[in-house]
């Protein structure tokens, strides 16, 4: 080894950079909440210290093979030997900690093993570059393979992690019927007869966003769709609110050019759409909340130019009226009816480059908004769920970096204490999930969008479980609807390639045991 020490140091440095790059890409894209450089230091030290020891072992094996293998077979054998030498001990050690002793998150096991795998791959390729192949074509090939590994491994880690955690005991996902056309940023409303009304959405996202006016109804008893007519206006990013009389109020959204102020009713009795008075403000990505008196609170929206204006829909007059403004401009916020009849409005974008952590409360008695504290993290395009104890779960979303700022954290806001507390992390960062999260039986939070697997929040442990079965891709702006029989109907969304889907799925709970909700 003595005469090779300079080459060894260069190879070690290259492999460390590849491993460190793998960790950095993964944490900055998927796992780190409010990502900072100091979050990486422990991983970098592990890569440096243990990587040095493992690379000494790998170098010894590679020098031995160098004398034994004279053919191009070494191009394949040498990197594999290096991967085994470097990654196998780490996989064994972290695997024991994660799966046997249960004192290391599975995500960290996958991340560390993948980082050392990438480092070993780079070390083996660099060995070939130094000792066998000196021509420019093989060199470029090695660089390409290293870059490909640095892209592939971090992007594969979340899927590997979810696959390792999936369990039939947490429920199962299976394909249901296909919709008549692809939809994303649509709405899905459980009607009083137990069927689901799907309305509007984008049928094309890539290049030009094209909304549709079509609607259809899913029958969970027969697993079939039937046409439900057409809206008067194509819409995506709209709201659909089930009224006390069984009709569905549809407001705003974007047509093929701009946000709209129009609203219409789906009349459950006749199965058609009818115009009602227009909103006072054109809106998309806004919130609509049915109040206890039967009226509907409309807040914020218009994603490019967020609004602080609010209005109320009166079912009797079928008209909208402006009320007091919110305390902040908000778009893609959440609006949650509390047990006492007030409404918690959380997060949202106040501008394209500023995402809010603040919350405020709407009081229907005074029809006014009051500031009510802060979340632990700024969020928009997130989701909110009211729990039976009156607290509100706030899940995922993103900061001003949007795709690069996706969050995996979950916090609980207590209106009585005007305070919020982080209670755990989902297994992957998720955003564009405003209609993808539901509460089942008052005890299970089901997350069915922006990931290949369904996650279920276990209140007893404060952790997220992963169901068996797959949604086959990440679907952004999908919808999740709880059905009367306890299943969850998941529909549509678009994937990372901006292609909406016609596919739907059904999540079937299995063996989650109801336990007492702990104090947060």
Coordinates of C-alpha atoms in Angstrom, one line a residue:
X1 CA 0.0 0.0 0.0
X2 CA 2.9 2.4 0.7
X3 CA 3.8 3.3 -2.8
X4 CA 0.1 3.8 -3.7
X5 CA -0.7 6.3 -0.9
X6 CA -1.1 9.3 -3.2
X7 CA -3.5 7.5 -5.5
X8 CA -5.3 6.2 -2.4
X9 CA -5.8 9.6 -1.0
X10 CA -7.1 10.9 -4.3
X11 CA -9.5 8.0 -4.6
X12 CA -10.6 8.3 -1.0
X13 CA -11.3 12.1 -1.5
X14 CA -13.3 11.4 -4.7
X15 CA -15.4 8.6 -3.0
X16 CA -16.1 10.9 0.0
X17 CA -17.3 13.7 -2.3
X18 CA -19.7 11.3 -4.0
X19 CA -21.0 9.9 -0.7
X20 CA -21.3 13.4 0.7
X21 CA -23.1 14.5 -2.4
X22 CA -25.5 11.7 -2.1
X23 CA -26.4 12.7 1.5
X24 CA -26.6 16.4 0.6
X25 CA -28.9 15.8 -2.3
X26 CA -31.2 13.5 -0.4
X27 CA -31.5 15.7 2.8
X28 CA -32.0 18.9 0.9
X29 CA -34.6 17.4 -1.4
X30 CA -36.6 15.1 0.8
X31 CA -35.8 14.8 4.5
X32 CA -34.5 17.9 6.2
X33 CA -36.9 20.3 7.9
X34 CA -35.5 23.8 7.6
X35 CA -32.4 22.4 6.1
X36 CA -29.0 23.7 7.3
X37 CA -25.4 22.7 6.6
X38 CA -24.8 21.7 10.2
X39 CA -27.4 18.9 9.7
X40 CA -24.8 17.3 7.4
X41 CA -21.8 17.3 9.6
X42 CA -22.5 14.0 11.4
X43 CA -23.0 12.2 8.1
X44 CA -19.8 13.8 6.6
X45 CA -17.8 12.6 9.7
X46 CA -19.2 9.1 9.4
X47 CA -18.3 9.0 5.8
X48 CA -14.8 10.3 6.4
X49 CA -13.9 8.1 9.4
X50 CA -15.5 4.8 8.5
X51 CA -15.0 5.4 4.8
X52 CA -11.3 5.6 5.4
X53 CA -11.2 2.3 7.2
X54 CA -13.4 0.5 4.6
X55 CA -11.5 2.0 1.7
X56 CA -8.2 0.6 3.1
X57 CA -9.9 -2.8 3.0
X58 CA -11.2 -2.2 -0.5
X59 CA -7.8 -0.9 -1.8
X60 CA -6.1 -4.1 -0.5
X61 CA -8.7 -6.3 -2.4
X62 CA -8.4 -4.2 -5.5
X63 CA -4.6 -4.3 -5.7
X64 CA -4.8 -8.1 -5.3
X65 CA -7.3 -8.3 -8.1
X66 CA -5.2 -6.0 -10.3
X67 CA -2.5 -8.7 -10.4
X68 CA -5.0 -11.5 -11.1
X69 CA -7.4 -9.9 -13.6
X70 CA -5.8 -8.7 -16.8
X71 CA -8.9 -8.5 -19.0
X72 CA -11.8 -6.1 -19.4
X73 CA -13.7 -8.2 -16.9
X74 CA -12.0 -6.0 -14.3
X75 CA -14.1 -3.1 -15.5
X76 CA -17.1 -4.8 -13.9
X77 CA -15.4 -6.8 -11.1
X78 CA -13.3 -4.1 -9.5
X79 CA -16.2 -1.6 -8.8
X80 CA -18.3 -4.5 -7.4
X81 CA -15.6 -5.6 -5.1
X82 CA -15.2 -2.0 -3.9
X83 CA -19.0 -1.7 -3.3
X84 CA -19.1 -4.9 -1.3
X85 CA -16.0 -3.9 0.7
X86 CA -17.3 -0.4 1.5
X87 CA -21.1 -0.8 1.7
X88 CA -21.6 -4.2 3.1
X89 CA -20.2 -3.5 6.6
X90 CA -22.3 -0.3 6.8
X91 CA -25.4 -2.1 5.7
X92 CA -24.8 -4.8 8.2
X93 CA -24.2 -2.4 11.1
X94 CA -27.0 0.1 10.3
X95 CA -29.4 -2.7 9.5
X96 CA -28.9 -4.3 12.9
X97 CA -29.5 -1.0 14.6
X98 CA -32.6 -0.2 12.5
X99 CA -34.3 -3.6 12.3
X100 CA -33.0 -5.6 15.3
X101 CA -32.4 -3.0 18.0
X102 CA -35.0 -0.4 16.7
X103 CA -32.8 2.5 17.6
X104 CA -32.1 3.9 14.2
X105 CA -34.8 5.1 11.7
X106 CA -35.1 3.0 8.6
X107 CA -34.7 6.1 6.5
X108 CA -31.2 6.7 8.1
X109 CA -30.3 3.0 7.4
X110 CA -31.2 3.4 3.8
X111 CA -29.4 6.8 3.5
X112 CA -26.2 5.7 5.1
X113 CA -26.1 2.4 3.1
X114 CA -26.8 4.3 -0.1
X115 CA -24.1 6.9 0.6
X116 CA -21.5 4.2 1.2
X117 CA -22.7 2.3 -1.8
X118 CA -22.1 5.4 -3.9
X119 CA -18.7 6.0 -2.3
X120 CA -17.7 2.4 -3.0
X121 CA -18.8 2.7 -6.6
X122 CA -16.8 5.9 -7.1
X123 CA -13.7 4.3 -5.3
X124 CA -13.8 1.3 -7.6
X125 CA -14.2 3.4 -10.8
X126 CA -11.4 5.7 -9.7
X127 CA -9.1 2.7 -9.2
X128 CA -9.7 1.6 -12.8
X129 CA -8.9 5.2 -13.9
X130 CA -5.6 5.2 -12.1
X131 CA -4.5 1.7 -12.8
X132 CA -6.0 0.3 -15.9
X133 CA -7.7 2.8 -18.3
X134 CA -6.1 6.0 -19.2
X135 CA -8.0 6.9 -22.4
X136 CA -10.4 9.8 -22.5
X137 CA -13.5 7.7 -23.4
X138 CA -13.4 5.4 -20.4
X139 CA -12.7 8.4 -18.2
X140 CA -15.8 10.2 -19.5
X141 CA -17.7 7.0 -19.0
X142 CA -16.7 6.8 -15.3
X143 CA -17.6 10.4 -14.7
X144 CA -21.0 9.8 -16.3
X145 CA -21.6 6.7 -14.2
X146 CA -20.7 8.5 -11.0
X147 CA -23.0 11.4 -11.9
X148 CA -25.8 8.9 -12.7
X149 CA -25.3 7.1 -9.4
X150 CA -25.4 10.4 -7.5
X151 CA -28.8 11.2 -9.2
X152 CA -30.3 7.7 -9.0
X153 CA -29.5 6.8 -5.5
X154 CA -30.9 9.8 -3.7
X155 CA -34.0 9.6 -5.9
X156 CA -34.4 5.9 -5.0
X157 CA -34.0 6.3 -1.3
X158 CA -37.6 7.4 -0.5
X159 CA -39.0 4.5 -2.5
X160 CA -36.7 2.0 -0.9
X161 CA -37.5 3.3 2.6
X162 CA -41.3 3.1 1.9
X163 CA -41.0 -0.4 0.5
X164 CA -39.1 -1.6 3.6
X165 CA -41.7 -0.1 5.9
X166 CA -44.8 -1.2 4.0
X167 CA -46.9 -3.8 5.8
X168 CA -50.3 -5.4 5.2
X169 CA -51.1 -4.9 8.8
X170 CA -51.2 -1.1 8.0
X171 CA -53.8 -1.6 5.3
X172 CA -53.6 -2.2 1.5
X173 CA -54.0 -0.1 -1.6
X174 CA -55.4 -1.5 -4.9
X175 CA -56.5 -0.1 -8.2
X176 CA -60.1 0.9 -8.6
X177 CA -61.9 2.0 -11.8
X178 CA -60.5 4.6 -14.2
X179 CA -62.0 8.0 -14.7
X180 CA -63.3 9.1 -18.1
X181 CA -60.4 11.6 -18.4
X182 CA -57.3 12.5 -16.5
X183 CA -57.7 15.0 -13.6
X184 CA -55.5 16.9 -11.2
X185 CA -56.3 19.9 -9.0
X186 CA -59.9 18.6 -9.2
X187 CA -62.3 18.1 -6.3
X188 CA -63.9 14.9 -5.0
X189 CA -67.0 15.3 -2.7
X190 CA -68.7 12.5 -0.8
X191 CA -72.5 12.9 -1.5
X192 CA -75.1 12.0 1.1
X193 CA -76.0 8.9 -0.9
X194 CA -72.4 7.5 -0.3
X195 CA -71.2 8.1 -3.9
X196 CA -68.4 10.5 -4.8
X197 CA -68.7 13.5 -7.2
X198 CA -65.5 14.3 -9.1
X199 CA -65.5 17.8 -10.7
X200 CA -63.2 19.6 -13.0
X201 CA -59.4 19.6 -12.7
X202 CA -56.5 19.8 -15.2
X203 CA -56.5 17.3 -18.0
X204 CA -53.1 18.6 -19.2
X205 CA -50.4 20.2 -17.2
X206 CA -47.3 19.9 -19.4
X207 CA -46.8 22.9 -21.7
X208 CA -50.3 24.4 -21.2
X209 CA -52.6 23.9 -18.3
X210 CA -56.0 22.9 -19.7
X211 CA -58.9 22.6 -17.2
X212 CA -62.1 20.6 -17.9
X213 CA -65.7 21.3 -17.2
X214 CA -66.6 17.6 -17.0
X215 CA -67.9 15.8 -13.9
X216 CA -68.5 12.2 -13.0
X217 CA -69.7 10.1 -10.1
X218 CA -67.9 7.1 -8.6
X219 CA -70.1 4.4 -7.0
X220 CA -68.0 2.4 -4.4
X221 CA -70.5 -0.4 -4.4
X222 CA -70.0 -1.3 -8.0
X223 CA -66.5 0.2 -8.6
X224 CA -67.8 2.1 -11.6
X225 CA -68.1 5.7 -12.9
X226 CA -71.0 7.4 -14.6
X227 CA -71.2 10.8 -16.3
X228 CA -72.5 13.7 -14.2
X229 CA -72.8 16.3 -16.8
X230 CA -70.7 19.4 -17.3
X231 CA -70.1 22.5 -15.3
X232 CA -70.9 25.8 -16.9
X233 CA -67.2 26.8 -16.7
X234 CA -64.0 24.7 -16.9
X235 CA -62.2 24.9 -13.6
X236 CA -59.1 23.7 -11.8
X237 CA -57.9 24.7 -8.3
X238 CA -61.5 25.4 -7.3
X239 CA -63.4 24.3 -4.2
X240 CA -66.4 22.1 -3.8
X241 CA -68.4 22.2 -0.5
X242 CA -71.2 19.9 0.4
X243 CA -74.1 22.0 1.7
X244 CA -76.7 21.0 4.3
X245 CA -79.3 20.3 1.7
X246 CA -77.0 17.8 -0.2
X247 CA -76.1 20.2 -3.0
X248 CA -72.5 21.0 -3.8
X249 CA -71.2 24.6 -4.0
X250 CA -68.4 25.0 -6.5
X251 CA -66.4 28.2 -6.4
X252 CA -63.7 29.9 -8.4
X253 CA -60.6 28.1 -9.8
X254 CA -58.8 28.9 -13.0
X255 CA -60.2 28.5 -16.5
X256 CA -57.9 28.3 -19.6
X257 CA -56.6 31.9 -19.0
X258 CA -57.1 33.3 -15.5
X259 CA -58.9 32.9 -12.1
X260 CA -62.6 33.2 -12.2
X261 CA -65.2 34.6 -9.8
X262 CA -68.1 32.4 -11.0
X263 CA -69.8 29.8 -8.8
X264 CA -72.3 27.1 -9.5
X265 CA -74.3 24.4 -7.7
X266 CA -74.4 20.7 -8.4
X267 CA -78.0 19.8 -7.6
X268 CA -78.0 16.3 -6.1
X269 CA -81.7 15.8 -6.8
X270 CA -81.6 16.6 -10.5
X271 CA -77.9 15.7 -11.2
X272 CA -77.2 18.9 -13.1
X273 CA -75.3 22.2 -12.6
X274 CA -76.9 25.6 -12.1
X275 CA -75.3 29.0 -11.9
X276 CA -75.5 31.1 -8.7
X277 CA -74.2 34.5 -7.9
X278 CA -70.6 35.2 -8.6
X279 CA -68.0 35.8 -5.9
X280 CA -66.9 39.3 -5.3
X281 CA -63.3 38.3 -6.1
X282 CA -61.8 36.0 -8.7
X283 CA -60.0 33.2 -6.9
X284 CA -58.0 30.0 -7.3
X285 CA -56.2 27.9 -4.6
X286 CA -58.5 29.5 -2.1
X287 CA -60.4 27.9 0.8
X288 CA -64.1 27.2 1.4
X289 CA -65.4 26.1 4.7
X290 CA -69.0 25.2 5.7
X291 CA -69.9 27.0 8.9
X292 CA -72.3 25.6 11.5
X293 CA -75.1 28.0 10.4
X294 CA -75.0 26.5 6.9
X295 CA -73.2 29.4 5.2
X296 CA -69.8 29.0 3.5
X297 CA -66.7 31.1 4.4
X298 CA -64.5 31.8 1.3
X299 CA -61.0 33.1 2.0
X300 CA -57.8 34.1 0.2
X301 CA -56.5 32.4 -3.0
X302 CA -55.3 33.7 -6.4
X303 CA -52.0 31.9 -6.2
X304 CA -49.9 34.4 -8.2
X305 CA -51.3 37.5 -6.4
X306 CA -52.5 36.3 -3.0
X307 CA -55.5 38.0 -1.5
X308 CA -56.6 38.9 2.0
X309 CA -60.3 39.3 1.0
X310 CA -63.0 37.1 2.5
X311 CA -66.7 36.6 1.7
X312 CA -69.6 34.5 2.7
X313 CA -72.0 32.5 0.6
X314 CA -75.6 32.6 1.7
X315 CA -77.5 29.5 0.5
X316 CA -80.9 31.1 0.9
X317 CA -80.1 34.0 -1.4
X318 CA -77.5 32.1 -3.5
X319 CA -75.3 35.2 -3.2
X320 CA -71.9 36.2 -1.9
X321 CA -71.1 39.1 0.3
X322 CA -67.8 40.6 1.3
X323 CA -66.8 40.6 5.0
X324 CA -63.8 41.8 6.9
X325 CA -60.3 41.2 5.5
X326 CA -57.9 38.6 6.9
X327 CA -54.8 39.8 8.7
X328 CA -52.6 38.6 5.9
X329 CA -52.7 37.8 2.2
X330 CA -52.9 34.0 1.8
X331 CA -53.1 31.5 -1.1
X332 CA -52.9 27.7 -0.8
X333 CA -53.6 28.0 2.9
X334 CA -55.8 25.6 5.0
X335 CA -59.1 26.5 6.5
X336 CA -60.5 24.2 9.3
X337 CA -63.8 24.4 11.1
X338 CA -63.1 24.0 14.8
X339 CA -65.4 22.3 17.3
X340 CA -66.6 25.6 18.7
X341 CA -67.7 26.9 15.3
X342 CA -64.7 29.1 14.7
X343 CA -62.4 28.6 11.7
X344 CA -58.6 28.2 11.9
X345 CA -56.8 29.5 8.9
X346 CA -53.1 28.4 8.7
X347 CA -50.1 29.3 6.5
X348 CA -50.3 30.1 2.8
X349 CA -48.3 32.2 0.4
X350 CA -48.4 36.0 1.0
X351 CA -46.3 36.4 -2.2
X352 CA -44.5 34.1 -4.6
X353 CA -41.4 34.4 -2.5
X354 CA -42.9 34.5 1.0
X355 CA -44.7 31.6 2.8
X356 CA -46.4 32.3 6.1
X357 CA -46.1 30.4 9.4
X358 CA -48.9 32.5 11.0
X359 CA -52.4 31.4 11.7
X360 CA -55.6 33.4 12.4
X361 CA -59.1 32.6 13.7
X362 CA -62.4 33.6 12.0
X363 CA -65.2 34.2 14.5
X364 CA -68.6 33.8 12.8
X365 CA -70.3 35.7 15.6
X366 CA -68.4 38.9 14.7
X367 CA -67.4 37.9 11.2
X368 CA -63.9 39.1 11.9
X369 CA -60.4 37.6 11.9
X370 CA -57.9 37.7 14.8
X371 CA -54.2 36.6 14.8
X372 CA -53.7 33.4 16.8
X373 CA -50.1 32.5 17.0
X374 CA -47.6 30.8 14.7
X375 CA -46.9 27.3 13.3
X376 CA -43.5 25.8 13.9
X377 CA -42.8 26.0 10.1
X378 CA -44.0 28.1 7.3
X379 CA -46.3 26.1 5.0
X380 CA -48.4 26.3 1.9
X381 CA -49.9 23.6 -0.4
X382 CA -50.2 21.6 2.8
X383 CA -53.2 19.9 4.5
X384 CA -55.0 20.2 7.8
X385 CA -57.2 17.7 9.7
X386 CA -59.4 18.4 12.8
X387 CA -59.0 15.7 15.5
X388 CA -61.8 14.7 17.9
X389 CA -60.0 16.5 20.8
X390 CA -60.3 19.9 19.0
X391 CA -56.7 20.1 17.9
X392 CA -55.6 20.5 14.3
X393 CA -53.0 18.4 12.6
X394 CA -51.0 20.3 9.9
X395 CA -49.1 18.1 7.5
X396 CA -46.4 18.7 4.9
X397 CA -46.5 21.5 2.5
X398 CA -43.5 23.6 1.3
X399 CA -41.7 26.8 2.0
X400 CA -40.9 29.5 -0.6
X401 CA -38.6 27.0 -2.5
X402 CA -41.7 25.1 -3.6
X403 CA -40.5 21.7 -5.0
X404 CA -37.1 22.0 -3.3
X405 CA -38.7 23.2 0.0
X406 CA -41.1 20.3 0.5
X407 CA -41.7 19.4 4.2
X408 CA -42.2 16.1 5.9
X409 CA -43.0 17.4 9.3
X410 CA -46.3 17.2 11.1
X411 CA -47.4 19.6 13.8
X412 CA -50.5 19.9 16.0
X413 CA -52.1 23.3 16.7
X414 CA -54.0 23.7 19.9
X415 CA -56.5 26.6 19.6
X416 CA -57.0 26.6 23.4
X417 CA -53.3 27.3 23.9
X418 CA -52.8 29.4 20.7
X419 CA -49.7 27.3 20.1
X420 CA -48.3 24.6 17.9
X421 CA -46.0 21.6 18.4
X422 CA -44.1 19.3 16.1
X423 CA -45.2 15.8 16.7
X424 CA -43.4 13.8 14.1
X425 CA -42.4 13.3 10.5
X426 CA -43.9 11.6 7.5
X427 CA -41.7 9.1 5.8
X428 CA -41.4 11.4 2.8
X429 CA -41.8 15.1 2.2
X430 CA -45.2 15.8 0.6
X431 CA -46.8 19.0 -0.7
X432 CA -49.7 19.8 -3.1
X433 CA -51.9 17.7 -0.8
X434 CA -54.7 20.0 0.2
X435 CA -57.3 17.4 -0.6
X436 CA -55.2 14.3 -0.1
X437 CA -55.4 13.8 3.6
X438 CA -58.4 12.5 5.5
X439 CA -59.4 11.3 9.0
X440 CA -60.9 7.8 9.4
X441 CA -63.1 6.8 12.4
X442 CA -61.8 9.7 14.4
X443 CA -58.4 8.0 15.0
X444 CA -56.5 7.4 11.8
X445 CA -55.0 10.1 9.5
X446 CA -54.6 8.8 6.0
X447 CA -52.2 10.5 3.6
X448 CA -52.9 9.5 0.0
X449 CA -51.1 12.0 -2.2
X450 CA -47.6 13.1 -3.4
X451 CA -46.1 9.7 -2.7
X452 CA -46.1 6.1 -4.0
X453 CA -47.4 4.7 -0.8
X454 CA -50.3 5.6 1.6
X455 CA -49.1 6.6 5.0
X456 CA -51.2 6.2 8.2
X457 CA -50.5 8.2 11.3
X458 CA -50.4 6.0 14.4
X459 CA -51.4 8.2 17.4
X460 CA -50.0 5.7 19.9
X461 CA -46.4 6.0 18.7
X462 CA -46.6 9.4 17.0
X463 CA -45.2 7.7 13.8
X464 CA -46.4 7.2 10.3
X465 CA -47.0 3.6 9.1
X466 CA -46.9 2.6 5.5
X467 CA -49.5 0.5 3.8
X468 CA -48.9 -2.4 1.4
X469 CA -49.7 -1.8 -2.3
X470 CA -48.6 1.1 -4.4
X471 CA -50.1 4.2 -6.0
X472 CA -47.5 3.5 -8.8
X473 CA -46.2 7.1 -8.8
X474 CA -46.3 10.3 -6.9
X475 CA -49.6 12.1 -7.6
X476 CA -49.7 15.8 -6.8
X477 CA -53.1 17.4 -6.3
X478 CA -54.8 14.0 -6.0
X479 CA -57.9 13.7 -3.9
X480 CA -58.6 11.3 -1.0
X481 CA -62.2 10.8 0.1
X482 CA -63.4 8.7 3.1
X483 CA -66.2 6.3 2.2
X484 CA -69.0 5.2 4.5
X485 CA -67.6 1.6 4.7
X486 CA -64.3 2.8 6.1
X487 CA -62.2 2.7 2.9
X488 CA -60.6 5.7 1.3
X489 CA -61.0 6.6 -2.4
X490 CA -57.9 8.2 -4.0
X491 CA -58.2 9.7 -7.4
X492 CA -56.1 11.5 -10.0
X493 CA -53.2 13.9 -9.6
X494 CA -50.2 14.6 -11.8
X495 CA -46.8 13.0 -11.5
X496 CA -43.2 14.4 -11.6
X497 CA -43.5 14.5 -15.4
X498 CA -46.5 16.8 -15.1
X499 CA -48.8 14.1 -16.6
X500 CA -52.3 13.7 -15.0
X501 CA -53.7 10.3 -14.6
X502 CA -57.1 8.7 -15.1
X503 CA -56.4 6.1 -12.4
X504 CA -58.1 5.8 -9.0
X505 CA -57.3 3.5 -6.0
X506 CA -59.0 2.2 -2.9
X507 CA -57.2 2.1 0.5
X508 CA -58.6 -0.7 2.7
X509 CA -57.7 -0.5 6.4
X510 CA -56.6 -3.7 8.0
X511 CA -55.3 -4.1 11.6
X512 CA -54.6 -0.7 13.1
X513 CA -55.5 -1.0 16.8
X514 CA -57.4 2.0 18.3
X515 CA -55.5 3.4 21.3
X516 CA -55.8 6.4 23.5
X517 CA -54.7 9.6 21.9
X518 CA -51.6 10.8 23.8
X519 CA -51.1 14.4 25.0
X520 CA -49.1 16.3 22.4

